[in-house]
Short mmCIF file of N, CA and C in Angstrom, two decimals:
data_model
loop_
_atom_site.label_atom_id
_atom_site.label_comp_id
_atom_site.label_asym_id
_atom_site.label_seq_id
_atom_site.Cartn_x
_atom_site.Cartn_y
_atom_site.Cartn_z
N UNK A 1 88.20 108.76 116.00
CA UNK A 1 87.29 108.39 114.93
C UNK A 1 87.35 109.45 113.83
N UNK A 2 87.29 108.96 112.62
CA UNK A 2 87.27 109.85 111.46
C UNK A 2 85.98 109.55 110.71
N UNK A 3 85.03 110.50 110.64
CA UNK A 3 83.80 110.23 109.90
C UNK A 3 84.09 110.12 108.42
N UNK A 4 83.26 109.34 107.72
CA UNK A 4 83.43 109.21 106.28
C UNK A 4 82.08 109.16 105.61
N UNK A 5 82.04 109.61 104.37
CA UNK A 5 80.80 109.59 103.59
C UNK A 5 81.10 109.37 102.13
N UNK A 6 80.05 109.36 101.27
CA UNK A 6 80.21 109.01 99.86
C UNK A 6 80.63 110.16 98.94
N UNK A 7 80.95 111.32 99.48
CA UNK A 7 81.42 112.42 98.64
C UNK A 7 82.82 112.83 99.07
N UNK A 8 83.52 113.55 98.20
CA UNK A 8 84.88 114.00 98.53
C UNK A 8 84.87 114.85 99.79
N UNK A 9 83.86 115.71 99.94
CA UNK A 9 83.78 116.57 101.12
C UNK A 9 83.56 115.78 102.40
N UNK A 10 82.89 114.63 102.31
CA UNK A 10 82.60 113.82 103.49
C UNK A 10 83.61 112.69 103.70
N UNK A 11 84.54 112.52 102.79
CA UNK A 11 85.49 111.41 102.90
C UNK A 11 86.43 111.62 104.08
N UNK A 12 86.93 110.51 104.59
CA UNK A 12 87.91 110.56 105.67
C UNK A 12 89.28 110.78 105.04
N UNK A 13 90.07 111.61 105.65
CA UNK A 13 91.44 111.79 105.16
C UNK A 13 92.37 111.93 106.35
N UNK A 14 93.56 111.38 106.19
CA UNK A 14 94.59 111.52 107.21
C UNK A 14 95.94 111.40 106.54
N UNK A 15 96.97 111.72 107.28
CA UNK A 15 98.33 111.72 106.76
C UNK A 15 99.23 110.92 107.70
N UNK A 16 100.32 110.42 107.12
CA UNK A 16 101.36 109.79 107.93
C UNK A 16 102.70 110.07 107.26
N UNK A 17 103.73 110.13 108.07
CA UNK A 17 105.09 110.40 107.59
C UNK A 17 105.92 109.13 107.63
N UNK A 18 106.77 108.95 106.62
CA UNK A 18 107.75 107.87 106.63
C UNK A 18 109.10 108.45 106.23
N UNK A 19 110.18 107.82 106.71
CA UNK A 19 111.52 108.32 106.42
C UNK A 19 111.99 107.92 105.03
N UNK A 20 111.74 106.66 104.65
CA UNK A 20 112.14 106.19 103.32
C UNK A 20 111.02 105.35 102.72
N UNK A 21 110.98 105.29 101.41
CA UNK A 21 109.94 104.55 100.71
C UNK A 21 110.14 103.04 100.91
N UNK A 22 109.09 102.31 101.32
CA UNK A 22 109.19 100.86 101.51
C UNK A 22 108.96 100.10 100.20
N UNK A 23 109.14 98.79 100.24
CA UNK A 23 108.83 97.93 99.10
C UNK A 23 107.31 97.79 98.93
N UNK A 24 106.61 97.65 100.04
CA UNK A 24 105.15 97.52 100.06
C UNK A 24 104.67 97.91 101.46
N UNK A 25 103.40 98.24 101.56
CA UNK A 25 102.82 98.58 102.86
C UNK A 25 101.44 97.94 102.97
N UNK A 26 100.97 97.78 104.20
CA UNK A 26 99.64 97.27 104.47
C UNK A 26 98.92 98.29 105.34
N UNK A 27 97.84 98.86 104.81
CA UNK A 27 97.04 99.83 105.54
C UNK A 27 95.84 99.10 106.13
N UNK A 28 95.64 99.22 107.44
CA UNK A 28 94.54 98.56 108.15
C UNK A 28 93.80 99.58 108.99
N UNK A 29 92.50 99.38 109.14
CA UNK A 29 91.69 100.21 110.03
C UNK A 29 90.40 99.48 110.32
N UNK A 30 89.66 99.97 111.32
CA UNK A 30 88.35 99.42 111.63
C UNK A 30 87.28 100.35 111.09
N UNK A 31 86.21 99.77 110.60
CA UNK A 31 85.14 100.50 109.94
C UNK A 31 83.83 100.24 110.69
N UNK A 32 83.09 101.28 111.02
CA UNK A 32 81.84 101.14 111.77
C UNK A 32 80.67 100.88 110.84
N UNK A 33 79.92 99.84 111.12
CA UNK A 33 78.66 99.51 110.45
C UNK A 33 78.71 99.59 108.92
N UNK A 34 79.66 98.88 108.30
CA UNK A 34 79.74 98.95 106.84
C UNK A 34 78.68 98.10 106.15
N UNK A 35 78.32 98.52 104.95
CA UNK A 35 77.51 97.67 104.08
C UNK A 35 78.49 96.67 103.49
N UNK A 36 78.27 95.38 103.68
CA UNK A 36 79.31 94.39 103.39
C UNK A 36 79.57 94.18 101.91
N UNK A 37 78.66 94.60 101.04
CA UNK A 37 78.89 94.44 99.61
C UNK A 37 79.32 95.74 98.93
N UNK A 38 79.63 96.75 99.71
CA UNK A 38 80.04 98.04 99.16
C UNK A 38 81.15 98.64 100.03
N UNK A 39 82.33 98.03 99.97
CA UNK A 39 83.46 98.48 100.78
C UNK A 39 83.95 99.85 100.30
N UNK A 40 84.54 100.63 101.19
CA UNK A 40 85.05 101.95 100.78
C UNK A 40 86.26 101.84 99.86
N UNK A 41 86.47 102.90 99.10
CA UNK A 41 87.59 102.99 98.18
C UNK A 41 88.71 103.80 98.83
N UNK A 42 89.95 103.43 98.52
CA UNK A 42 91.12 104.06 99.14
C UNK A 42 91.95 104.76 98.07
N UNK A 43 92.37 105.98 98.39
CA UNK A 43 93.30 106.75 97.56
C UNK A 43 94.51 107.09 98.42
N UNK A 44 95.70 106.81 97.91
CA UNK A 44 96.92 107.18 98.61
C UNK A 44 97.74 108.05 97.67
N UNK A 45 98.03 109.25 98.12
CA UNK A 45 98.77 110.23 97.32
C UNK A 45 98.17 110.40 95.93
N UNK A 46 96.84 110.41 95.86
CA UNK A 46 96.13 110.62 94.60
C UNK A 46 95.95 109.38 93.75
N UNK A 47 96.50 108.24 94.14
CA UNK A 47 96.38 107.00 93.38
C UNK A 47 95.22 106.17 93.92
N UNK A 48 94.31 105.77 93.05
CA UNK A 48 93.18 104.93 93.43
C UNK A 48 93.66 103.50 93.61
N UNK A 49 93.58 102.97 94.84
CA UNK A 49 93.99 101.60 95.13
C UNK A 49 92.83 100.62 95.08
N UNK A 50 91.65 101.09 94.77
CA UNK A 50 90.48 100.22 94.73
C UNK A 50 89.81 100.12 96.09
N UNK A 51 88.98 99.12 96.24
CA UNK A 51 88.24 98.96 97.50
C UNK A 51 89.04 98.13 98.49
N UNK A 52 88.77 98.36 99.77
CA UNK A 52 89.44 97.61 100.83
C UNK A 52 88.85 96.20 100.90
N UNK A 53 89.58 95.30 101.51
CA UNK A 53 89.08 93.96 101.83
C UNK A 53 88.55 94.01 103.25
N UNK A 54 87.32 93.57 103.43
CA UNK A 54 86.72 93.52 104.76
C UNK A 54 86.91 92.12 105.34
N UNK A 55 87.28 92.05 106.61
CA UNK A 55 87.41 90.78 107.32
C UNK A 55 86.06 90.52 107.98
N UNK A 56 85.27 89.62 107.36
CA UNK A 56 83.90 89.39 107.81
C UNK A 56 83.82 88.28 108.84
N UNK A 57 82.99 88.48 109.88
CA UNK A 57 82.77 87.41 110.86
C UNK A 57 81.83 86.35 110.27
N UNK A 58 81.70 85.25 110.97
CA UNK A 58 80.80 84.17 110.59
C UNK A 58 79.39 84.72 110.37
N UNK A 59 78.67 84.17 109.39
CA UNK A 59 77.33 84.66 109.07
C UNK A 59 76.32 84.43 110.20
N UNK A 60 76.66 83.61 111.18
CA UNK A 60 75.78 83.42 112.33
C UNK A 60 75.88 84.57 113.34
N UNK A 61 76.85 85.46 113.15
CA UNK A 61 77.03 86.61 114.04
C UNK A 61 75.76 87.47 114.02
N UNK A 62 75.24 87.85 115.20
CA UNK A 62 74.01 88.65 115.25
C UNK A 62 74.22 90.10 114.79
N UNK A 63 75.43 90.48 114.44
CA UNK A 63 75.68 91.85 114.00
C UNK A 63 75.20 92.14 112.59
N UNK A 64 74.87 91.12 111.80
CA UNK A 64 74.38 91.34 110.44
C UNK A 64 72.93 91.81 110.48
N UNK A 65 72.64 92.85 109.69
CA UNK A 65 71.27 93.37 109.58
C UNK A 65 70.92 93.46 108.10
N UNK A 66 69.84 92.84 107.71
CA UNK A 66 69.41 92.85 106.32
C UNK A 66 68.40 93.95 106.06
N UNK A 67 68.40 94.45 104.83
CA UNK A 67 67.46 95.49 104.43
C UNK A 67 66.99 95.15 103.03
N UNK A 68 65.69 95.06 102.86
CA UNK A 68 65.11 94.75 101.56
C UNK A 68 64.31 95.95 101.09
N UNK A 69 64.51 96.33 99.84
CA UNK A 69 63.78 97.46 99.25
C UNK A 69 62.95 96.94 98.09
N UNK A 70 61.84 97.61 97.83
CA UNK A 70 61.01 97.19 96.70
C UNK A 70 61.78 97.35 95.40
N UNK A 71 61.49 96.52 94.45
CA UNK A 71 62.12 96.48 93.13
C UNK A 71 63.55 95.96 93.13
N UNK A 72 64.08 95.55 94.28
CA UNK A 72 65.40 94.94 94.33
C UNK A 72 65.24 93.46 94.63
N UNK A 73 65.95 92.63 93.88
CA UNK A 73 65.85 91.19 94.07
C UNK A 73 66.56 90.72 95.33
N UNK A 74 67.72 91.30 95.61
CA UNK A 74 68.54 90.82 96.72
C UNK A 74 68.47 91.75 97.92
N UNK A 75 68.57 91.14 99.09
CA UNK A 75 68.62 91.90 100.33
C UNK A 75 70.03 92.45 100.50
N UNK A 76 70.16 93.67 100.97
CA UNK A 76 71.45 94.29 101.27
C UNK A 76 71.74 94.06 102.75
N UNK A 77 73.01 93.75 103.06
CA UNK A 77 73.37 93.49 104.45
C UNK A 77 74.39 94.50 104.94
N UNK A 78 74.17 94.93 106.15
CA UNK A 78 75.08 95.84 106.85
C UNK A 78 75.51 95.12 108.12
N UNK A 79 76.79 95.29 108.48
CA UNK A 79 77.26 94.75 109.75
C UNK A 79 77.19 95.87 110.77
N UNK A 80 76.53 95.65 111.89
CA UNK A 80 76.25 96.72 112.83
C UNK A 80 77.32 96.95 113.88
N UNK A 81 78.49 96.36 113.70
CA UNK A 81 79.61 96.58 114.63
C UNK A 81 80.80 97.13 113.87
N UNK A 82 81.98 96.91 114.41
CA UNK A 82 83.22 97.35 113.77
C UNK A 82 83.84 96.17 113.01
N UNK A 83 84.24 96.41 111.77
CA UNK A 83 84.92 95.39 110.96
C UNK A 83 86.30 95.89 110.58
N UNK A 84 87.23 94.96 110.49
CA UNK A 84 88.61 95.26 110.06
C UNK A 84 88.63 95.39 108.54
N UNK A 85 89.29 96.42 108.05
CA UNK A 85 89.47 96.65 106.61
C UNK A 85 90.96 96.75 106.33
N UNK A 86 91.40 96.19 105.18
CA UNK A 86 92.81 96.21 104.82
C UNK A 86 92.98 96.43 103.33
N UNK A 87 94.09 97.04 102.97
CA UNK A 87 94.46 97.20 101.56
C UNK A 87 95.99 97.24 101.48
N UNK A 88 96.55 96.59 100.47
CA UNK A 88 97.99 96.68 100.26
C UNK A 88 98.28 97.94 99.45
N UNK A 89 99.41 98.55 99.76
CA UNK A 89 99.83 99.78 99.10
C UNK A 89 101.18 99.52 98.44
N UNK A 90 101.27 99.57 97.11
CA UNK A 90 102.57 99.37 96.45
C UNK A 90 103.56 100.45 96.90
N UNK A 91 104.81 100.06 97.04
CA UNK A 91 105.84 101.01 97.45
C UNK A 91 105.96 102.20 96.52
N UNK A 92 105.67 102.00 95.22
CA UNK A 92 105.79 103.09 94.26
C UNK A 92 104.79 104.21 94.49
N UNK A 93 103.71 103.94 95.23
CA UNK A 93 102.70 104.95 95.53
C UNK A 93 103.13 105.84 96.69
N UNK A 94 103.98 105.31 97.56
CA UNK A 94 104.41 106.03 98.75
C UNK A 94 105.65 106.86 98.47
N UNK A 95 105.91 107.83 99.36
CA UNK A 95 107.08 108.69 99.22
C UNK A 95 107.64 109.00 100.59
N UNK A 96 108.92 109.29 100.62
CA UNK A 96 109.53 109.74 101.87
C UNK A 96 108.90 111.08 102.23
N UNK A 97 108.54 111.24 103.49
CA UNK A 97 107.86 112.46 103.92
C UNK A 97 106.39 112.17 104.21
N UNK A 98 105.54 113.17 103.95
CA UNK A 98 104.12 113.07 104.26
C UNK A 98 103.36 112.38 103.14
N UNK A 99 102.55 111.39 103.52
CA UNK A 99 101.70 110.65 102.59
C UNK A 99 100.25 110.90 102.96
N UNK A 100 99.39 111.09 101.96
CA UNK A 100 97.98 111.41 102.16
C UNK A 100 97.10 110.22 101.83
N UNK A 101 96.14 109.92 102.72
CA UNK A 101 95.20 108.82 102.53
C UNK A 101 93.79 109.40 102.55
N UNK A 102 92.96 108.96 101.59
CA UNK A 102 91.55 109.32 101.55
C UNK A 102 90.75 108.03 101.52
N UNK A 103 89.75 107.93 102.41
CA UNK A 103 88.84 106.79 102.47
C UNK A 103 87.47 107.31 102.07
N UNK A 104 86.96 106.81 100.93
CA UNK A 104 85.68 107.30 100.42
C UNK A 104 84.66 106.17 100.41
N UNK A 105 83.51 106.42 101.02
CA UNK A 105 82.43 105.43 101.06
C UNK A 105 81.85 105.23 99.67
N UNK A 106 81.32 104.05 99.43
CA UNK A 106 80.64 103.77 98.17
C UNK A 106 79.35 104.57 98.10
N UNK A 107 78.94 104.91 96.89
CA UNK A 107 77.70 105.66 96.70
C UNK A 107 76.53 104.88 97.28
N UNK A 108 75.63 105.58 97.94
CA UNK A 108 74.44 104.96 98.50
C UNK A 108 74.63 104.29 99.84
N UNK A 109 75.83 104.35 100.40
CA UNK A 109 76.06 103.75 101.72
C UNK A 109 75.90 104.82 102.79
N UNK A 110 75.50 104.42 103.99
CA UNK A 110 75.32 105.41 105.07
C UNK A 110 76.65 105.96 105.57
N UNK A 111 76.58 107.14 106.19
CA UNK A 111 77.78 107.71 106.82
C UNK A 111 78.29 106.75 107.88
N UNK A 112 79.58 106.77 108.10
CA UNK A 112 80.19 105.84 109.03
C UNK A 112 81.42 106.48 109.64
N UNK A 113 82.19 105.71 110.39
CA UNK A 113 83.42 106.19 111.01
C UNK A 113 84.49 105.13 110.86
N UNK A 114 85.75 105.57 110.92
CA UNK A 114 86.86 104.63 111.00
C UNK A 114 87.65 104.94 112.25
N UNK A 115 88.36 103.93 112.72
CA UNK A 115 89.22 104.10 113.90
C UNK A 115 90.38 103.13 113.78
N UNK A 116 91.39 103.35 114.59
CA UNK A 116 92.51 102.42 114.69
C UNK A 116 93.31 102.25 113.42
N UNK A 117 93.48 103.31 112.64
CA UNK A 117 94.25 103.18 111.40
C UNK A 117 95.72 102.93 111.72
N UNK A 118 96.32 102.01 110.98
CA UNK A 118 97.74 101.74 111.14
C UNK A 118 98.32 101.32 109.80
N UNK A 119 99.60 101.57 109.64
CA UNK A 119 100.30 101.20 108.41
C UNK A 119 101.50 100.36 108.77
N UNK A 120 101.66 99.22 108.09
CA UNK A 120 102.83 98.37 108.26
C UNK A 120 103.68 98.53 107.01
N UNK A 121 104.98 98.69 107.20
CA UNK A 121 105.89 98.92 106.09
C UNK A 121 106.86 97.76 105.94
N UNK A 122 107.08 97.32 104.71
CA UNK A 122 108.01 96.23 104.42
C UNK A 122 109.21 96.82 103.70
N UNK A 123 110.39 96.69 104.32
CA UNK A 123 111.63 97.23 103.76
C UNK A 123 112.57 96.09 103.35
N UNK A 124 113.51 96.41 102.50
CA UNK A 124 114.58 95.50 102.12
C UNK A 124 115.43 95.22 103.37
N UNK A 125 115.79 93.97 103.60
CA UNK A 125 116.64 93.65 104.74
C UNK A 125 117.63 92.58 104.35
N UNK A 126 118.57 92.31 105.23
CA UNK A 126 119.69 91.42 104.90
C UNK A 126 119.29 89.96 104.70
N UNK A 127 118.20 89.49 105.27
CA UNK A 127 117.72 88.12 105.08
C UNK A 127 116.56 88.16 104.10
N UNK A 128 116.89 88.17 102.83
CA UNK A 128 115.89 88.34 101.77
C UNK A 128 114.75 87.32 101.90
N UNK A 129 113.53 87.81 101.86
CA UNK A 129 112.36 86.94 101.90
C UNK A 129 111.55 87.09 100.62
N UNK A 130 112.22 87.35 99.51
CA UNK A 130 111.60 87.50 98.21
C UNK A 130 112.59 87.05 97.15
N UNK A 131 112.11 86.85 95.93
CA UNK A 131 112.94 86.39 94.84
C UNK A 131 112.98 87.45 93.73
N UNK A 132 114.12 87.65 93.16
CA UNK A 132 114.26 88.50 91.98
C UNK A 132 114.44 87.58 90.78
N UNK A 133 113.49 87.59 89.86
CA UNK A 133 113.54 86.70 88.70
C UNK A 133 113.97 87.49 87.47
N UNK A 134 114.90 86.95 86.70
CA UNK A 134 115.32 87.65 85.48
C UNK A 134 114.22 87.59 84.42
N UNK A 135 114.16 88.59 83.57
CA UNK A 135 113.20 88.64 82.50
C UNK A 135 113.69 87.71 81.38
N UNK A 136 112.80 86.88 80.86
CA UNK A 136 113.20 85.94 79.80
C UNK A 136 112.84 86.45 78.45
#
């Protein structure tokens, strides 16, 4: 588990090594008790990739917990279990060697943890599964 919080000092950070730069990558991890409307932001090698996409369970799941505060119109919801988070990483952001990842919680969200981080890499191969279109 890697704890994370809303400041740089509390953010989760980890590294991974790759031999050659891929075309694209998919970074996935599980997030403990996230606020569902305030996903964490991801930085890879200093580049802000934006917020992760959370894979949310059905709204009937008992893991949802609502919190209402005075002067706020809408209730805020937190999921009290582990949720899968994913973000695509453009190949141009990655480099051969050590790559640095920072996961920063949104402001005002509680401290949390991540686990099970993994990266999938997409490389050029002999059976092309993409199209190269000429510029017109």
